[in-house]
Amino acid sequence: MANFDHKIILALNAHPKIGSQTLKKLIFAVSNPEQLWTLSKNELSRKIEPKLLELLFQARADYQPELEFEKIKKYDVGYVTIFDKEYPTLLKEIPDAPVILYMRGSPEALKRPGLGVVGSRKYTDYGSSVAYKLTKSLAESGLTIISGLALGIDAIAHQAALDANGMTVGVLGCGLDRIYPVSNHNLGKAMIERGGAIISEFPIGTPPTNYNFPIRNRIIAGLSLGTLVVEAALDSGSLITAGLALDYNREVFAVPGGIDSPMSEGTNKLIKQGAIPVTCASDVLSVLDIEEKKSAEKAREILPENENEKKIYEILRSGERSGDEIIKASKLNVIELNSVLTMMELKGMVKNIGGGRYKIS
């Protein structure tokens, strides 16, 4: 498609009655999306059905591309469209991929191999323990953990990934002017600060309605190589995500539970239907062909080889740091620091997480 001002998508997507599929119909009805904003109603009536045309002209009357762009900037929100090369490759493969993703955090978080981890909001001690242990091991093995930042298993999975110094992405069912639920605000903030991201297809100002959450589940499944369901009742929304993963030809994993536990009825049913049972992280890693690669890295036990590497390694052990902070703590000059960091990155010892900040790999 020809180049065009992608802010037009911001304005169209801001209309509450223009969802992702309607937006696609409008965009592909014309040779260049800018025509949606420049052609007359009469000219567009030859290309667009009356009902969609009415929605388009409502959007043209009520929303302006530049104003919508300023609105997301106010909340430090970025965006990527399905026409951009930065759009996640796996997500683009699904038939109902969103046209736009709003984002707070690092775009790099969407480029790494990801695993969806979902489960019940009402969990048992067993579910909590298993979710934490499995997710922490999977994040340590290099998988980005993708979930919905909801209460329960979602939040446990995100926190486990952070505790593993791994990457995690939250997919929200509301606009990114808020982190929902409010009780997970600090968790979402930590995810962003530590190199992950929170994303949504919903524009700024969209409230977290029940209708939105099943819609966002397809993004969790679409971004992921597979989806792991840790604990779920028969009516759990997590089973929707698992079903979508199957529809997208992605792997579905499930943690077995007690036959007398209502919170394991959903996962046990998935296993009966062919989901891969998971009792340890290697059950997932081997199917995704990640275990061998990561075990080879661990076998190297990458350790500092000289005094400057030791200095930087010790500084980063307490958490991520900016280049300026490392210079101040290590007493190295800029040239020395860049040289050492480059070597440490090549060895896989440290990782540049963007914005001139580094952390231990």
GROMACS .gro file of C-alpha atoms in nm:
model
  361
    1MET     CA    1   0.000   0.000   0.000
    2ALA     CA    2   0.125   0.350  -0.079
    3ASN     CA    3   0.272   0.567   0.192
    4PHE     CA    4   0.019   0.768   0.387
    5ASP     CA    5  -0.021   0.958   0.712
    6HIS     CA    6  -0.085   0.682   0.966
    7LYS     CA    7  -0.240   0.934   1.204
    8ILE     CA    8  -0.556   0.888   0.996
    9ILE     CA    9  -0.580   0.542   1.153
   10LEU     CA   10  -0.565   0.703   1.498
   11ALA     CA   11  -0.863   0.922   1.412
   12LEU     CA   12  -1.068   0.639   1.261
   13ASN     CA   13  -0.987   0.401   1.545
   14ALA     CA   14  -1.096   0.664   1.798
   15HIS     CA   15  -1.459   0.625   1.685
   16PRO     CA   16  -1.621   0.380   1.932
   17LYS     CA   17  -1.821   0.207   1.657
   18ILE     CA   18  -1.526   0.152   1.424
   19GLY     CA   19  -1.366  -0.170   1.539
   20SER     CA   20  -1.067  -0.345   1.388
   21GLN     CA   21  -1.256  -0.531   1.115
   22THR     CA   22  -1.461  -0.225   1.015
   23LEU     CA   23  -1.139  -0.024   1.002
   24LYS     CA   24  -0.989  -0.280   0.764
   25LYS     CA   25  -1.293  -0.261   0.535
   26LEU     CA   26  -1.262   0.116   0.517
   27ILE     CA   27  -0.889   0.119   0.456
   28PHE     CA   28  -0.893  -0.144   0.184
   29ALA     CA   29  -1.190   0.013   0.008
   30VAL     CA   30  -0.961   0.284  -0.130
   31SER     CA   31  -0.623   0.281  -0.301
   32ASN     CA   32  -0.471   0.513  -0.040
   33PRO     CA   33  -0.620   0.560   0.311
   34GLU     CA   34  -0.567   0.937   0.287
   35GLN     CA   35  -0.858   0.937   0.042
   36LEU     CA   36  -1.084   0.851   0.335
   37TRP     CA   37  -1.008   1.198   0.467
   38THR     CA   38  -0.993   1.393   0.141
   39LEU     CA   39  -1.254   1.256  -0.098
   40SER     CA   40  -1.611   1.379  -0.093
   41LYS     CA   41  -1.903   1.173   0.029
   42ASN     CA   42  -2.025   1.135  -0.326
   43GLU     CA   43  -1.686   1.009  -0.448
   44LEU     CA   44  -1.653   0.763  -0.160
   45SER     CA   45  -2.009   0.634  -0.201
   46ARG     CA   46  -1.890   0.446  -0.511
   47LYS     CA   47  -1.637   0.253  -0.299
   48ILE     CA   48  -1.794   0.220   0.046
   49GLU     CA   49  -2.132   0.082   0.152
   50PRO     CA   50  -2.374   0.339   0.307
   51LYS     CA   51  -2.354   0.215   0.667
   52LEU     CA   52  -1.973   0.229   0.674
   53LEU     CA   53  -1.974   0.559   0.491
   54GLU     CA   54  -2.189   0.710   0.764
   55LEU     CA   55  -1.944   0.592   1.030
   56LEU     CA   56  -1.654   0.734   0.830
   57PHE     CA   57  -1.806   1.078   0.808
   58GLN     CA   58  -1.896   1.072   1.176
   59ALA     CA   59  -1.526   1.005   1.245
   60ARG     CA   60  -1.424   1.286   1.009
   61ALA     CA   61  -1.654   1.524   1.196
   62ASP     CA   62  -1.563   1.423   1.550
   63TYR     CA   63  -1.195   1.324   1.539
   64GLN     CA   64  -0.887   1.485   1.391
   65PRO     CA   65  -0.561   1.294   1.317
   66GLU     CA   66  -0.329   1.555   1.470
   67LEU     CA   67  -0.542   1.593   1.783
   68GLU     CA   68  -0.554   1.215   1.833
   69PHE     CA   69  -0.178   1.203   1.793
   70GLU     CA   70  -0.135   1.477   2.055
   71LYS     CA   71  -0.367   1.285   2.286
   72ILE     CA   72  -0.152   0.971   2.286
   73LYS     CA   73   0.166   1.178   2.325
   74LYS     CA   74   0.016   1.327   2.642
   75TYR     CA   75   0.010   0.979   2.795
   76ASP     CA   76   0.353   0.881   2.656
   77VAL     CA   77   0.189   0.622   2.433
   78GLY     CA   78   0.334   0.510   2.102
   79TYR     CA   79   0.171   0.306   1.830
   80VAL     CA   80   0.245   0.069   1.545
   81THR     CA   81   0.013  -0.014   1.255
   82ILE     CA   82  -0.022  -0.331   1.053
   83PHE     CA   83   0.143  -0.144   0.764
   84ASP     CA   84   0.467  -0.084   0.961
   85LYS     CA   85   0.764  -0.320   0.946
   86GLU     CA   86   0.782  -0.301   1.327
   87TYR     CA   87   0.441  -0.468   1.360
   88PRO     CA   88   0.483  -0.811   1.530
   89THR     CA   89   0.526  -1.078   1.263
   90LEU     CA   90   0.335  -1.352   1.444
   91LEU     CA   91   0.041  -1.125   1.516
   92LYS     CA   92   0.018  -1.021   1.152
   93GLU     CA   93  -0.038  -1.388   1.061
   94ILE     CA   94  -0.376  -1.414   1.233
   95PRO     CA   95  -0.686  -1.338   1.022
   96ASP     CA   96  -0.830  -1.087   1.269
   97ALA     CA   97  -0.507  -0.901   1.351
   98PRO     CA   98  -0.572  -0.551   1.484
   99VAL     CA   99  -0.488  -0.265   1.249
  100ILE     CA  100  -0.320  -0.069   1.527
  101LEU     CA  101  -0.146  -0.143   1.854
  102TYR     CA  102  -0.099   0.132   2.111
  103MET     CA  103   0.206   0.079   2.330
  104ARG     CA  104   0.376   0.200   2.646
  105GLY     CA  105   0.724   0.059   2.694
  106SER     CA  106   0.980  -0.098   2.464
  107PRO     CA  107   0.888  -0.214   2.110
  108GLU     CA  108   1.173  -0.466   2.146
  109ALA     CA  109   0.954  -0.665   2.385
  110LEU     CA  110   0.732  -0.761   2.091
  111LYS     CA  111   1.020  -0.886   1.877
  112ARG     CA  112   1.132  -1.174   2.100
  113PRO     CA  113   0.980  -1.526   2.108
  114GLY     CA  114   0.678  -1.508   2.336
  115LEU     CA  115   0.457  -1.744   2.535
  116GLY     CA  116   0.107  -1.661   2.649
  117VAL     CA  117   0.048  -1.754   3.013
  118VAL     CA  118  -0.312  -1.730   3.131
  119GLY     CA  119  -0.534  -1.863   3.405
  120SER     CA  120  -0.810  -1.791   3.649
  121ARG     CA  121  -0.852  -1.470   3.845
  122LYS     CA  122  -0.966  -1.689   4.136
  123TYR     CA  123  -0.677  -1.927   4.188
  124THR     CA  124  -0.576  -2.187   4.442
  125ASP     CA  125  -0.247  -2.209   4.630
  126TYR     CA  126  -0.153  -2.486   4.387
  127GLY     CA  127  -0.225  -2.265   4.087
  128SER     CA  128  -0.029  -1.974   4.233
  129SER     CA  129   0.275  -2.187   4.311
  130VAL     CA  130   0.278  -2.366   3.976
  131ALA     CA  131   0.221  -2.045   3.778
  132TYR     CA  132   0.510  -1.871   3.951
  133LYS     CA  133   0.761  -2.157   3.924
  134LEU     CA  134   0.685  -2.245   3.563
  135THR     CA  135   0.675  -1.885   3.439
  136LYS     CA  136   0.996  -1.790   3.617
  137SER     CA  137   1.181  -2.082   3.456
  138LEU     CA  138   1.035  -2.006   3.113
  139ALA     CA  139   1.131  -1.638   3.139
  140GLU     CA  140   1.483  -1.734   3.250
  141SER     CA  141   1.504  -1.945   2.935
  142GLY     CA  142   1.446  -1.641   2.716
  143LEU     CA  143   1.073  -1.644   2.646
  144THR     CA  144   0.882  -1.318   2.672
  145ILE     CA  145   0.582  -1.381   2.896
  146ILE     CA  146   0.259  -1.242   2.749
  147SER     CA  147  -0.056  -1.213   2.956
  148GLY     CA  148  -0.350  -0.985   3.029
  149LEU     CA  149  -0.233  -0.803   3.345
  150ALA     CA  150  -0.553  -0.920   3.514
  151LEU     CA  151  -0.584  -1.025   3.876
  152GLY     CA  152  -0.482  -1.380   3.958
  153ILE     CA  153  -0.266  -1.600   3.737
  154ASP     CA  154  -0.196  -1.318   3.489
  155ALA     CA  155  -0.041  -1.096   3.756
  156ILE     CA  156   0.154  -1.388   3.905
  157ALA     CA  157   0.298  -1.469   3.561
  158HIS     CA  158   0.405  -1.109   3.497
  159GLN     CA  159   0.567  -1.083   3.840
  160ALA     CA  160   0.750  -1.414   3.797
  161ALA     CA  161   0.895  -1.291   3.468
  162LEU     CA  162   1.018  -0.972   3.637
  163ASP     CA  163   1.171  -1.174   3.922
  164ALA     CA  164   1.357  -1.377   3.658
  165ASN     CA  165   1.492  -1.053   3.506
  166GLY     CA  166   1.296  -1.154   3.198
  167MET     CA  167   1.070  -0.969   2.957
  168THR     CA  168   0.695  -0.950   2.992
  169VAL     CA  169   0.410  -0.789   2.796
  170GLY     CA  170   0.062  -0.705   2.922
  171VAL     CA  171  -0.231  -0.686   2.679
  172LEU     CA  172  -0.506  -0.460   2.816
  173GLY     CA  173  -0.877  -0.449   2.744
  174CYS     CA  174  -0.891  -0.071   2.778
  175GLY     CA  175  -0.709   0.243   2.664
  176LEU     CA  176  -0.350   0.299   2.781
  177ASP     CA  177  -0.439   0.617   2.968
  178ARG     CA  178  -0.484   0.379   3.260
  179ILE     CA  179  -0.351   0.048   3.390
  180TYR     CA  180  -0.637  -0.182   3.476
  181PRO     CA  181  -0.705  -0.316   3.729
  182VAL     CA  182  -0.584  -0.029   3.949
  183SER     CA  183  -0.438  -0.278   4.197
  184ASN     CA  184  -0.191  -0.384   3.925
  185HIS     CA  185  -0.079  -0.028   3.850
  186ASN     CA  186   0.264  -0.070   4.012
  187LEU     CA  187   0.313  -0.405   3.842
  188GLY     CA  188   0.237  -0.255   3.501
  189LYS     CA  189   0.468   0.037   3.572
  190ALA     CA  190   0.750  -0.202   3.668
  191MET     CA  191   0.697  -0.401   3.348
  192ILE     CA  192   0.743  -0.086   3.140
  193GLU     CA  193   1.044   0.038   3.339
  194ARG     CA  194   1.224  -0.295   3.307
  195GLY     CA  195   1.213  -0.326   2.931
  196GLY     CA  196   0.871  -0.480   2.877
  197ALA     CA  197   0.551  -0.320   2.753
  198ILE     CA  198   0.179  -0.287   2.796
  199ILE     CA  199  -0.024  -0.276   2.475
  200SER     CA  200  -0.381  -0.239   2.357
  201GLU     CA  201  -0.579  -0.201   2.035
  202PHE     CA  202  -0.825   0.028   2.216
  203PRO     CA  203  -0.784   0.406   2.189
  204ILE     CA  204  -0.714   0.642   2.477
  205GLY     CA  205  -1.020   0.681   2.697
  206THR     CA  206  -1.170   0.336   2.630
  207PRO     CA  207  -1.305   0.193   2.959
  208PRO     CA  208  -1.238  -0.170   3.063
  209THR     CA  209  -1.574  -0.323   2.969
  210ASN     CA  210  -1.646  -0.695   2.986
  211TYR     CA  211  -1.693  -0.695   2.610
  212ASN     CA  212  -1.332  -0.589   2.553
  213PHE     CA  213  -1.155  -0.873   2.733
  214PRO     CA  214  -1.247  -1.161   2.501
  215ILE     CA  215  -1.143  -0.934   2.211
  216ARG     CA  216  -0.800  -0.869   2.361
  217ASN     CA  217  -0.747  -1.244   2.420
  218ARG     CA  218  -0.684  -1.294   2.049
  219ILE     CA  219  -0.384  -1.060   2.075
  220ILE     CA  220  -0.233  -1.267   2.357
  221ALA     CA  221  -0.277  -1.583   2.147
  222GLY     CA  222  -0.166  -1.413   1.826
  223LEU     CA  223   0.156  -1.271   1.969
  224SER     CA  224   0.260  -1.605   2.117
  225LEU     CA  225   0.427  -1.919   1.989
  226GLY     CA  226   0.194  -2.101   2.223
  227THR     CA  227  -0.041  -2.046   2.516
  228LEU     CA  228  -0.001  -2.206   2.858
  229VAL     CA  229  -0.316  -2.235   3.068
  230VAL     CA  230  -0.218  -2.283   3.431
  231GLU     CA  231  -0.548  -2.307   3.614
  232ALA     CA  232  -0.899  -2.253   3.480
  233ALA     CA  233  -1.258  -2.342   3.556
  234LEU     CA  234  -1.484  -2.461   3.275
  235ASP     CA  235  -1.624  -2.108   3.222
  236SER     CA  236  -1.285  -1.934   3.238
  237GLY     CA  237  -1.193  -1.676   2.975
  238SER     CA  238  -0.855  -1.850   2.958
  239LEU     CA  239  -1.020  -2.127   2.757
  240ILE     CA  240  -1.117  -1.865   2.499
  241THR     CA  241  -0.752  -1.774   2.463
  242ALA     CA  242  -0.658  -2.141   2.429
  243GLY     CA  243  -0.925  -2.190   2.163
  244LEU     CA  244  -0.794  -1.891   1.969
  245ALA     CA  245  -0.440  -2.030   1.988
  246LEU     CA  246  -0.567  -2.352   1.830
  247ASP     CA  247  -0.747  -2.154   1.560
  248TYR     CA  248  -0.419  -1.976   1.483
  249ASN     CA  249  -0.230  -2.308   1.463
  250ARG     CA  250  -0.028  -2.230   1.775
  251GLU     CA  251   0.064  -2.471   2.053
  252VAL     CA  252  -0.166  -2.508   2.354
  253PHE     CA  253  -0.021  -2.620   2.687
  254ALA     CA  254  -0.212  -2.695   3.007
  255VAL     CA  255  -0.116  -2.773   3.365
  256PRO     CA  256  -0.303  -3.079   3.496
  257GLY     CA  257  -0.475  -3.049   3.833
  258GLY     CA  258  -0.670  -3.253   4.083
  259ILE     CA  259  -0.978  -3.426   3.941
  260ASP     CA  260  -1.182  -3.290   4.233
  261SER     CA  261  -1.070  -2.928   4.189
  262PRO     CA  262  -1.318  -2.700   4.004
  263MET     CA  263  -1.026  -2.470   3.918
  264SER     CA  264  -0.859  -2.751   3.721
  265GLU     CA  265  -1.163  -2.867   3.528
  266GLY     CA  266  -1.080  -2.640   3.237
  267THR     CA  267  -0.715  -2.740   3.209
  268ASN     CA  268  -0.789  -3.109   3.249
  269LYS     CA  269  -1.049  -3.080   2.972
  270LEU     CA  270  -0.793  -2.911   2.745
  271ILE     CA  271  -0.554  -3.201   2.800
  272LYS     CA  272  -0.828  -3.451   2.712
  273GLN     CA  273  -0.882  -3.254   2.391
  274GLY     CA  274  -0.516  -3.272   2.296
  275ALA     CA  275  -0.340  -2.989   2.476
  276ILE     CA  276   0.018  -3.068   2.580
  277PRO     CA  277   0.034  -3.145   2.955
  278VAL     CA  278   0.295  -2.941   3.141
  279THR     CA  279   0.457  -3.037   3.470
  280CYS     CA  280   0.790  -2.858   3.420
  281ALA     CA  281   0.931  -2.581   3.203
  282SER     CA  282   1.114  -2.825   2.974
  283ASP     CA  283   0.775  -2.961   2.860
  284VAL     CA  284   0.717  -2.625   2.693
  285LEU     CA  285   1.074  -2.550   2.588
  286SER     CA  286   1.126  -2.881   2.411
  287VAL     CA  287   0.809  -2.842   2.203
  288LEU     CA  288   0.910  -2.487   2.106
  289ASP     CA  289   1.265  -2.607   2.031
  290ILE     CA  290   1.416  -2.361   2.278
  291GLU     CA  291   1.557  -2.591   2.546
  292GLU     CA  292   1.873  -2.701   2.362
  293LYS     CA  293   1.969  -2.348   2.266
  294LYS     CA  294   1.926  -2.213   2.617
  295SER     CA  295   2.095  -2.507   2.789
  296ALA     CA  296   2.400  -2.448   2.572
  297GLU     CA  297   2.407  -2.086   2.684
  298LYS     CA  298   2.376  -2.187   3.047
  299ALA     CA  299   2.653  -2.445   3.007
  300ARG     CA  300   2.891  -2.165   2.920
  301GLU     CA  301   2.814  -1.996   3.254
  302ILE     CA  302   2.925  -1.666   3.105
  303LEU     CA  303   3.149  -1.503   3.364
  304PRO     CA  304   3.350  -1.179   3.360
  305GLU     CA  305   3.696  -1.229   3.210
  306ASN     CA  306   3.874  -0.911   3.324
  307GLU     CA  307   3.855  -0.641   3.589
  308ASN     CA  308   3.644  -0.399   3.384
  309GLU     CA  309   3.389  -0.668   3.303
  310LYS     CA  310   3.378  -0.763   3.672
  311LYS     CA  311   3.311  -0.400   3.767
  312ILE     CA  312   3.023  -0.365   3.526
  313TYR     CA  313   2.881  -0.706   3.610
  314GLU     CA  314   2.874  -0.620   3.982
  315ILE     CA  315   2.711  -0.283   3.912
  316LEU     CA  316   2.435  -0.446   3.706
  317ARG     CA  317   2.371  -0.728   3.952
  318SER     CA  318   2.155  -0.490   4.157
  319GLY     CA  319   1.942  -0.398   3.855
  320GLU     CA  320   1.942  -0.215   3.524
  321ARG     CA  321   2.154   0.100   3.489
  322SER     CA  322   2.206   0.376   3.237
  323GLY     CA  323   2.541   0.428   3.068
  324ASP     CA  324   2.598   0.745   3.275
  325GLU     CA  325   2.525   0.557   3.599
  326ILE     CA  326   2.771   0.282   3.502
  327ILE     CA  327   3.040   0.541   3.420
  328LYS     CA  328   2.991   0.708   3.758
  329ALA     CA  329   3.005   0.381   3.951
  330SER     CA  330   3.287   0.216   3.754
  331LYS     CA  331   3.512   0.523   3.702
  332LEU     CA  332   3.557   0.412   3.338
  333ASN     CA  333   3.557   0.673   3.063
  334VAL     CA  334   3.303   0.664   2.780
  335ILE     CA  335   3.537   0.497   2.529
  336GLU     CA  336   3.640   0.224   2.775
  337LEU     CA  337   3.280   0.165   2.880
  338ASN     CA  338   3.150   0.133   2.523
  339SER     CA  339   3.428  -0.110   2.437
  340VAL     CA  340   3.363  -0.331   2.740
  341LEU     CA  341   2.985  -0.321   2.702
  342THR     CA  342   3.012  -0.416   2.335
  343MET     CA  343   3.219  -0.724   2.423
  344MET     CA  344   2.986  -0.817   2.707
  345GLU     CA  345   2.684  -0.789   2.476
  346LEU     CA  346   2.853  -1.010   2.215
  347LYS     CA  347   2.922  -1.270   2.484
  348GLY     CA  348   2.559  -1.255   2.598
  349MET     CA  349   2.652  -1.126   2.944
  350VAL     CA  350   2.456  -0.801   2.931
  351LYS     CA  351   2.165  -0.671   2.729
  352ASN     CA  352   2.091  -0.323   2.593
  353ILE     CA  353   1.723  -0.271   2.680
  354GLY     CA  354   1.690   0.061   2.499
  355GLY     CA  355   1.722   0.421   2.604
  356GLY     CA  356   2.092   0.374   2.683
  357ARG     CA  357   2.012   0.132   2.967
  358TYR     CA  358   2.165  -0.210   3.034
  359LYS     CA  359   2.093  -0.517   3.244
  360ILE     CA  360   2.241  -0.862   3.298
  361SER     CA  361   2.116  -1.109   3.035
   0.00000   0.00000   0.00000
